[in-house]
PDB file of C-alpha atoms in Angstrom:
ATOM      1  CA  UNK A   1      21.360  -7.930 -16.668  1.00  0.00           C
ATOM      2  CA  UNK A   2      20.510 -11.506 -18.603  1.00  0.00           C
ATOM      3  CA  UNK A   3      18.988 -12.977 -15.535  1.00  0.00           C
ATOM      4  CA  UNK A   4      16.296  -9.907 -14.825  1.00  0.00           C
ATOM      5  CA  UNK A   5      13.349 -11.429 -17.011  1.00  0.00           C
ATOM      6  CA  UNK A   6      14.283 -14.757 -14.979  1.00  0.00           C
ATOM      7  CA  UNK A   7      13.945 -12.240 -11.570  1.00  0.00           C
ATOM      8  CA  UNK A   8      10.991 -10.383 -13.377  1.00  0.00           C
ATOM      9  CA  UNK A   9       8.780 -13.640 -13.119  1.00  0.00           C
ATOM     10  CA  UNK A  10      10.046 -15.211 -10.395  1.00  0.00           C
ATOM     11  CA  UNK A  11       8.850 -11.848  -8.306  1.00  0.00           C
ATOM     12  CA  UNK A  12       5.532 -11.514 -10.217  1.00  0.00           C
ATOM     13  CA  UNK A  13       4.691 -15.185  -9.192  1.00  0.00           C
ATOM     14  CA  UNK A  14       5.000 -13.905  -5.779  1.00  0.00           C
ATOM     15  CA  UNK A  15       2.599 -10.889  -6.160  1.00  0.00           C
ATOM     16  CA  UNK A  16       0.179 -13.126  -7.729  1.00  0.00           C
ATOM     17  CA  UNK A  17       0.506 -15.896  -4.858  1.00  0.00           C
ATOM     18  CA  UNK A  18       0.803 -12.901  -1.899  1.00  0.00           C
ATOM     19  CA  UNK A  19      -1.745 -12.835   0.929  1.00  0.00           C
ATOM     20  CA  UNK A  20      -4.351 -10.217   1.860  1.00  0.00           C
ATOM     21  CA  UNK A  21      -2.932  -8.987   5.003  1.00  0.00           C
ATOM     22  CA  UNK A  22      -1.428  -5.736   4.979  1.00  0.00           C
ATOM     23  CA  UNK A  23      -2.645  -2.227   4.529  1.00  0.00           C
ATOM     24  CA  UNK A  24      -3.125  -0.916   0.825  1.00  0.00           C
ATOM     25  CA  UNK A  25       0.057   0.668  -0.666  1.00  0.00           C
ATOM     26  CA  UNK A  26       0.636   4.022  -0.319  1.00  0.00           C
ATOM     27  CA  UNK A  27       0.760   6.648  -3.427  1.00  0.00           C
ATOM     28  CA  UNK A  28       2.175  10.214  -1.492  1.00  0.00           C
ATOM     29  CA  UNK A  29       5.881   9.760  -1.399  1.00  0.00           C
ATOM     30  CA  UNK A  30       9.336  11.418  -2.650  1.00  0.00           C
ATOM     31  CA  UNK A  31      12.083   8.777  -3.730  1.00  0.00           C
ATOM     32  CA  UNK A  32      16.010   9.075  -4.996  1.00  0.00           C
ATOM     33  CA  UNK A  33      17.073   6.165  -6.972  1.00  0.00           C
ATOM     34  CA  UNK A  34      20.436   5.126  -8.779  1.00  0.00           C
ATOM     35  CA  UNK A  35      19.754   3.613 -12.307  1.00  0.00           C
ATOM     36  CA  UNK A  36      22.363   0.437 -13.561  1.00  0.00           C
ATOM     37  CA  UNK A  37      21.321  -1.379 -16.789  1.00  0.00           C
ATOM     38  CA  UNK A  38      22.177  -1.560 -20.496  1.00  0.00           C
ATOM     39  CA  UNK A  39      23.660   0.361 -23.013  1.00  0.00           C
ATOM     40  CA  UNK A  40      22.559   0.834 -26.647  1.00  0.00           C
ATOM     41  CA  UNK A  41      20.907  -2.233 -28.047  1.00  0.00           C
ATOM     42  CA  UNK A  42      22.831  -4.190 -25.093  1.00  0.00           C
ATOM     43  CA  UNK A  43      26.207  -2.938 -25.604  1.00  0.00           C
ATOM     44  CA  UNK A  44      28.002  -1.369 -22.780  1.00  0.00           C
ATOM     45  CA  UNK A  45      26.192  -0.058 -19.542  1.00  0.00           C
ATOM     46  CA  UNK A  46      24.378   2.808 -18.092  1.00  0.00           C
ATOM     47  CA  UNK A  47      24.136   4.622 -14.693  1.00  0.00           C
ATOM     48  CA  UNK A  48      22.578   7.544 -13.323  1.00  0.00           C
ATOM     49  CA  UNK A  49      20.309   8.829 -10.764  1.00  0.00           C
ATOM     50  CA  UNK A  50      16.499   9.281 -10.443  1.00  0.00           C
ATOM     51  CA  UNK A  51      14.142  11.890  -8.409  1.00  0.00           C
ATOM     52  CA  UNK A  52      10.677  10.984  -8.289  1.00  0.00           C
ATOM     53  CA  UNK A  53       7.747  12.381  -6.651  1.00  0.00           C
ATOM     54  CA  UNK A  54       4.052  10.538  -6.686  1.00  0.00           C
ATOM     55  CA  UNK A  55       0.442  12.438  -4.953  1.00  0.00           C
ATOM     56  CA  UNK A  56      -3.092  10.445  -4.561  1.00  0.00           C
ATOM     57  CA  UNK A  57      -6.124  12.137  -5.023  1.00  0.00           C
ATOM     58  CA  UNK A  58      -9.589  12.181  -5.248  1.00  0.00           C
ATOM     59  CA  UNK A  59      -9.200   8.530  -3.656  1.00  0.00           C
ATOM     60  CA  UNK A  60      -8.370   6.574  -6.952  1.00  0.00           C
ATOM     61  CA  UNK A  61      -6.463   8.839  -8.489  1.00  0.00           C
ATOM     62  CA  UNK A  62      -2.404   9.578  -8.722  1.00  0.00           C
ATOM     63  CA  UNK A  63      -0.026  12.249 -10.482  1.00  0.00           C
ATOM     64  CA  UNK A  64       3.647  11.442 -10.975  1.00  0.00           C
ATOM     65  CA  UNK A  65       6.653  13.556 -11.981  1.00  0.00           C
ATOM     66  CA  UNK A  66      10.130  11.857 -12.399  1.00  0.00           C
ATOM     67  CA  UNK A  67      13.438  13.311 -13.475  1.00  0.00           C
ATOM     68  CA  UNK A  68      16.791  11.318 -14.334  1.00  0.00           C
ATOM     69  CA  UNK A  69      20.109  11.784 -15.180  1.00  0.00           C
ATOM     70  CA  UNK A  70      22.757   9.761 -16.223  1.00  0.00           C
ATOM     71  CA  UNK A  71      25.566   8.257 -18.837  1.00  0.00           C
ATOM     72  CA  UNK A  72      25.323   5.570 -21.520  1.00  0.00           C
ATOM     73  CA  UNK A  73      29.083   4.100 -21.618  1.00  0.00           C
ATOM     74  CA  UNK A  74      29.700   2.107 -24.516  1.00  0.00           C
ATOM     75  CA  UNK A  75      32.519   1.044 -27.440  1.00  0.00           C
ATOM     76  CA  UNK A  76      32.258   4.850 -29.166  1.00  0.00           C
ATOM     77  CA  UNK A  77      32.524   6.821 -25.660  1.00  0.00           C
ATOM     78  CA  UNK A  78      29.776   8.429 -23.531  1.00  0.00           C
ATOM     79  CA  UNK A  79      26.778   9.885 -23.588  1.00  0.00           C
ATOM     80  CA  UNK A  80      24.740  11.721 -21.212  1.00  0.00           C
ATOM     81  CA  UNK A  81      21.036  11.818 -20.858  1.00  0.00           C
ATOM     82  CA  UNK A  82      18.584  13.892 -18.554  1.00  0.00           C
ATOM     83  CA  UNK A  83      14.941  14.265 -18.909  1.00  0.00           C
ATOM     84  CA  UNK A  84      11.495  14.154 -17.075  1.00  0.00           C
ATOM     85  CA  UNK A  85       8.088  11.540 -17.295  1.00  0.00           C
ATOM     86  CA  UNK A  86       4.944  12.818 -15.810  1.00  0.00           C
ATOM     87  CA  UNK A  87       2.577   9.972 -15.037  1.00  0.00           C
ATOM     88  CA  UNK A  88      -1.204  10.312 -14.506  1.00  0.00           C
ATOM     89  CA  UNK A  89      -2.819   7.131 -13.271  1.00  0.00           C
ATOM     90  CA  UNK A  90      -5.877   5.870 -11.829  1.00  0.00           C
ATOM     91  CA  UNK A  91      -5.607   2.494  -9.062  1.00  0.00           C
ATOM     92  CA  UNK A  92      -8.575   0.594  -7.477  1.00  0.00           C
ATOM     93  CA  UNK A  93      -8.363  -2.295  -4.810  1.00  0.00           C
ATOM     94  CA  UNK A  94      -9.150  -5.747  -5.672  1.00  0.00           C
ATOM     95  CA  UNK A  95      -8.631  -7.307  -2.512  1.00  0.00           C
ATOM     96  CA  UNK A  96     -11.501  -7.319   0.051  1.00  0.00           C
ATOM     97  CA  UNK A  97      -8.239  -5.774   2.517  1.00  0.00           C
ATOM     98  CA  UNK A  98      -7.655  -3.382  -0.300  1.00  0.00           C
ATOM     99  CA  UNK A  99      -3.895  -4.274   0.249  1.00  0.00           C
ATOM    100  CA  UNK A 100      -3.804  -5.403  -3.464  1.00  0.00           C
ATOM    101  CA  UNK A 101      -4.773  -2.849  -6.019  1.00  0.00           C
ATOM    102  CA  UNK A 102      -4.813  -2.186  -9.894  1.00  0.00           C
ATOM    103  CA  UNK A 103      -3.114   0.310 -11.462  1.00  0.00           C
ATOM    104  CA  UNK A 104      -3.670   2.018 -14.479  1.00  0.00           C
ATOM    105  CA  UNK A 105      -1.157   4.398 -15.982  1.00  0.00           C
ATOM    106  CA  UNK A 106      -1.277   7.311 -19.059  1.00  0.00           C
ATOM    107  CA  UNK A 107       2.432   9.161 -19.155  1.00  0.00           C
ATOM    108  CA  UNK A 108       4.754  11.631 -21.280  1.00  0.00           C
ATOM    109  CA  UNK A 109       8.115  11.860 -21.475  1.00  0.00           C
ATOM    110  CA  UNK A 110      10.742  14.129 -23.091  1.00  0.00           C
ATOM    111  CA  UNK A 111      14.699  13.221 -23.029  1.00  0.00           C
ATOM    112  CA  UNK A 112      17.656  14.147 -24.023  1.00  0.00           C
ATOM    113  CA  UNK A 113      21.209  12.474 -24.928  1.00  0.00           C
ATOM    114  CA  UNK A 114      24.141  14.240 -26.005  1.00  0.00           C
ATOM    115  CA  UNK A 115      27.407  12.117 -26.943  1.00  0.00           C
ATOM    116  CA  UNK A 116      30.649  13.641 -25.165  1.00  0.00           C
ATOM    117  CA  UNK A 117      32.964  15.483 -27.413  1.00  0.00           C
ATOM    118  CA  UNK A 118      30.274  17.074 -29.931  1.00  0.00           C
ATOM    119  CA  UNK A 119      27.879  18.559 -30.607  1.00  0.00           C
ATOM    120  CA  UNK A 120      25.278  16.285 -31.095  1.00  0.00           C
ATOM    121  CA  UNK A 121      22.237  15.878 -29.964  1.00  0.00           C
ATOM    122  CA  UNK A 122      19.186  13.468 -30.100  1.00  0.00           C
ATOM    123  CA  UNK A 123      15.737  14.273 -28.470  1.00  0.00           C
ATOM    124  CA  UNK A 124      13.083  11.714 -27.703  1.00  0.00           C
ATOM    125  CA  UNK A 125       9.982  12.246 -26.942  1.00  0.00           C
ATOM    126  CA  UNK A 126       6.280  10.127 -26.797  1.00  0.00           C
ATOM    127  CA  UNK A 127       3.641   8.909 -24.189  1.00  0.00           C
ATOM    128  CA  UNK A 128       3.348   5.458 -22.874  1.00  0.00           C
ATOM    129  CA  UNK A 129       0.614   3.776 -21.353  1.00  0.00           C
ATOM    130  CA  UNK A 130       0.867   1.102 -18.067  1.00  0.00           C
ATOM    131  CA  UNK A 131      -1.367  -1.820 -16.729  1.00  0.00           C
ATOM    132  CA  UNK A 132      -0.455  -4.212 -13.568  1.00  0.00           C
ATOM    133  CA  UNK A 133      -0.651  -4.789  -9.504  1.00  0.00           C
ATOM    134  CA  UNK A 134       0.443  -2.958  -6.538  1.00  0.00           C
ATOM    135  CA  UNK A 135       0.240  -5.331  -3.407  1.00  0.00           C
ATOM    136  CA  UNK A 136       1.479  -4.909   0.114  1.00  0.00           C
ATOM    137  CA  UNK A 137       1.715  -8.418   0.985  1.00  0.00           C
ATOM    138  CA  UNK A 138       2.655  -8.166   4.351  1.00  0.00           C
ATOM    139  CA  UNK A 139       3.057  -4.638   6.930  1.00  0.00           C
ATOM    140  CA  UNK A 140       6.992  -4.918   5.651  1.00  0.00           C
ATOM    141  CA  UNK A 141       7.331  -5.900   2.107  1.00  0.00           C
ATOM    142  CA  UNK A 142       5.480  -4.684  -0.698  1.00  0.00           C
ATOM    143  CA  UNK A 143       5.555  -6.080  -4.757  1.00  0.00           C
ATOM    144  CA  UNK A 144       4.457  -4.643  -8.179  1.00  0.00           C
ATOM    145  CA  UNK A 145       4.375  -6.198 -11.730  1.00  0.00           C
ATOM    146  CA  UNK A 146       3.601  -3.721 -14.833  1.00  0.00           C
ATOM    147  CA  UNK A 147       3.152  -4.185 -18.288  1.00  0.00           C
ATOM    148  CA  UNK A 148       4.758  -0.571 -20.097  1.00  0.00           C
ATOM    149  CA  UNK A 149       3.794   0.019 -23.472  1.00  0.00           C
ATOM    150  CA  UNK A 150       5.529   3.131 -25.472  1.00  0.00           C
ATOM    151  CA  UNK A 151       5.130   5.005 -28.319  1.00  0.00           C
ATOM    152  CA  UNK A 152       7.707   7.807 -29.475  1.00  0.00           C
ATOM    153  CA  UNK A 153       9.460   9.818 -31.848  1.00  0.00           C
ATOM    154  CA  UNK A 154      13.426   9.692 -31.852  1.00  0.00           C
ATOM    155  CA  UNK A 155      14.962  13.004 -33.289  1.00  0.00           C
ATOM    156  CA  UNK A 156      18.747  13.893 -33.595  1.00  0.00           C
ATOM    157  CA  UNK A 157      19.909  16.836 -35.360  1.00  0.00           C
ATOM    158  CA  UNK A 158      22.072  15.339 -37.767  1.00  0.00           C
ATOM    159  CA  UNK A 159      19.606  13.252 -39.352  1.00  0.00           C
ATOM    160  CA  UNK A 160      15.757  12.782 -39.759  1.00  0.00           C
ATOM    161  CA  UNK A 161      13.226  11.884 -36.991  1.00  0.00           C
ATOM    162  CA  UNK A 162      12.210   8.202 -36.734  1.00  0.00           C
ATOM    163  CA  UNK A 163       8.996   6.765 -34.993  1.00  0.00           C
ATOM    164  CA  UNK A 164       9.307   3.548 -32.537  1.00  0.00           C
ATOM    165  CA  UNK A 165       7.245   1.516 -30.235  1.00  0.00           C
ATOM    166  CA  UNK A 166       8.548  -0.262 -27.006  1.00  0.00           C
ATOM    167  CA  UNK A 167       6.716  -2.949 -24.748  1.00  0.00           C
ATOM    168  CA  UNK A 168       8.199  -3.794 -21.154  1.00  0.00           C
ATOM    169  CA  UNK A 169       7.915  -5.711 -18.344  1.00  0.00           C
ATOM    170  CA  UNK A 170       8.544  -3.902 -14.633  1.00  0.00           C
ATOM    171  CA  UNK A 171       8.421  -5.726 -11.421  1.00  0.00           C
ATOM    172  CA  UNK A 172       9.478  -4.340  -8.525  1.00  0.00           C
ATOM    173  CA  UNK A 173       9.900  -5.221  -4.452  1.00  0.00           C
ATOM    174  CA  UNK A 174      10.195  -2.934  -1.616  1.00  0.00           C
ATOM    175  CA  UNK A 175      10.706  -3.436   1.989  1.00  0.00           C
ATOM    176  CA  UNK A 176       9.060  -1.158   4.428  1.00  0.00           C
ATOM    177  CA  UNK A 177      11.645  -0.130   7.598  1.00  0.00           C
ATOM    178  CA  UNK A 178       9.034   1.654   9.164  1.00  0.00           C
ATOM    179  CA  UNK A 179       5.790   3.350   7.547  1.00  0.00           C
ATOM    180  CA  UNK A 180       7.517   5.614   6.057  1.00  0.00           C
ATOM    181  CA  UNK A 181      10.566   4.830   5.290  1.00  0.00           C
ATOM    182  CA  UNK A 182      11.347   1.972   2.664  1.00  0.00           C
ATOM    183  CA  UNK A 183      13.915   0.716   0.124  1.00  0.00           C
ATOM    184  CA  UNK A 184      13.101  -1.212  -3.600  1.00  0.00           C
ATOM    185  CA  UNK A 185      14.610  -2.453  -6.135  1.00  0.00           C
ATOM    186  CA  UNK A 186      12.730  -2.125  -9.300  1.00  0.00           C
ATOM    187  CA  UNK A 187      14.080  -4.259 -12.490  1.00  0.00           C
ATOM    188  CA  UNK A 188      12.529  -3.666 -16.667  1.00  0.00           C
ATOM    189  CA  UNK A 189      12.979  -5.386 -18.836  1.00  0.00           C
ATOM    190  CA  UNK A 190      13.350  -4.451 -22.704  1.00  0.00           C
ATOM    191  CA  UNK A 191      13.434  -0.581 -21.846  1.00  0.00           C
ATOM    192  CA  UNK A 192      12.155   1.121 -18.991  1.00  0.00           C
ATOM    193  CA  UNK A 193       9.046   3.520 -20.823  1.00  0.00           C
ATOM    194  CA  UNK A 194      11.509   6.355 -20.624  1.00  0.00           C
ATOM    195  CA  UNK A 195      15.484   6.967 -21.224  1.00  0.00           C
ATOM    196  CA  UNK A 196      16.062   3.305 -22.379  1.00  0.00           C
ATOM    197  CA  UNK A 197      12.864   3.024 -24.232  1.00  0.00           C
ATOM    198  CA  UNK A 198      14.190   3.024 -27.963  1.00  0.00           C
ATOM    199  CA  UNK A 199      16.786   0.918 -28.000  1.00  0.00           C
ATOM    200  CA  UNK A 200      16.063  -1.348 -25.581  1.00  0.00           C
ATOM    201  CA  UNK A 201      18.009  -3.681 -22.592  1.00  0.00           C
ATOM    202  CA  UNK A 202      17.494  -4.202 -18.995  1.00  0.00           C
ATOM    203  CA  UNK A 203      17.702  -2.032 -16.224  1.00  0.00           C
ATOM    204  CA  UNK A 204      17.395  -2.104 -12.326  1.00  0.00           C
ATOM    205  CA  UNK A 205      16.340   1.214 -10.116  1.00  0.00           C
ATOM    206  CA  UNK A 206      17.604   0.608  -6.167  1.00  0.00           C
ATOM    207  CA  UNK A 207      15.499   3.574  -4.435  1.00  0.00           C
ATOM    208  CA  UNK A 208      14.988   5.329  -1.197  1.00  0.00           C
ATOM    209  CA  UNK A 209      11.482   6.585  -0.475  1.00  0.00           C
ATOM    210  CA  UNK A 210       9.735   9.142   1.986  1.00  0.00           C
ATOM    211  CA  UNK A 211       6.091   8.461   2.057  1.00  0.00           C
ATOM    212  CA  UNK A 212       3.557  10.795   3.781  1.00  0.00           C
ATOM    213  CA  UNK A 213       0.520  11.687   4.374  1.00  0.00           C
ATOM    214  CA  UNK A 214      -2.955   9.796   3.093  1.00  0.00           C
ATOM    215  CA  UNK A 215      -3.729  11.802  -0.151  1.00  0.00           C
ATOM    216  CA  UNK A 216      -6.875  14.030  -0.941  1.00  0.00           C
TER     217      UNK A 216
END
């Protein structure tokens, strides 16, 4: 996961440079992901799986709900996480096509971990706020570049609660098969304004998404 802040700008280069010729991206879909990044503070590796669901409305507007699950493997043993974000955000094209648009993002999350063989367990919760580009820079491929900032509250039952703030860099690239069907990778780095937000490292989302309809 080293090379990912090397991918990170290399890809938001790209959205900066892309041309105004495609429709503007779509925000009325349903995705599965698998997650692959970091472990604590860098040290061992995490997988999982994400469900995510995203409807437009009142033409700017968007509502997000995302849930994940998966397992932090690392030198003491494993530990399993699960949890939900729900995203409101507002976007507004910037391109006279309107195939390049802004986004602004408010969310809250709640997660938990639990380490295999105890009893343990450590709750995290906060809100996070988003800023950076959706562009469809051709009818096939689309890019995105946001800057996640996060502020929450880390809480285990074994010892006292403890505050924390996170900033992190997302890009992401997707290639549409047909309208409706596409596939993206999505790489953060330095936390991912959820399950990885409080201690850090790199992590890449490969998704399938459904999108439908135009929004209300």
């Amino acid at each position: 996961m080293k090379r990912i802040g090397i991918a990170a700008l290399s890809a938001a280069s790209l959205l900066a440079a892309g041309a105004a010729t495609a429709a503007a991206p779509q925000w009325n879909y349903g995705q599965i992901g698998y997650i692959q990044g970091d472990g604590f503070e860098d040290s061992g590796e995490s997988d999982g799986f994400t469900i995510d669901a995203s409807v437009g409305f009142l033409n700017n507007w968007h509502f997000q709900l995302g849930y994940q699950d998966g397992t932090i493997n690392d030198s003491f043993g494993d530990t399993d996480f699960d949890g939900y974000k729900a995203t409101l955000g507002f976007h507004q094209a910037i391109s006279s096509t309107g195939n390049t648009e802004l986004v602004v993002n408010a969310n809250y999350f709640d997660l938990t971990y639990d380490e295999d063989g105890t009893s343990a367990d450590i709750d995290t919760d906060g809100y996070g706020l988003g800023f950076g580009l959706r562009s469809m820079i051709s009818d096939k491929v689309e890019l995105e570049g946001m800057i996640n900032w996060t502020k929450g509250t880390v809480d285990p039952d074994f010892a006292s609660s403890e505050d924390y703030t996170n900033t992190s860099l997302q890009v992401g690239g997707r290639y549409h098969w047909i309208p409706s069907l596409s596939t993206g990778i999505t790489l953060y780095v330095n936390g991912n304004n959820d399950a990885v937000s409080f201690f850090g490292g790199d992590t890449a989302v490969f998704d399938v998404r459904y999108s439908f309809g135009t929004g209300f």
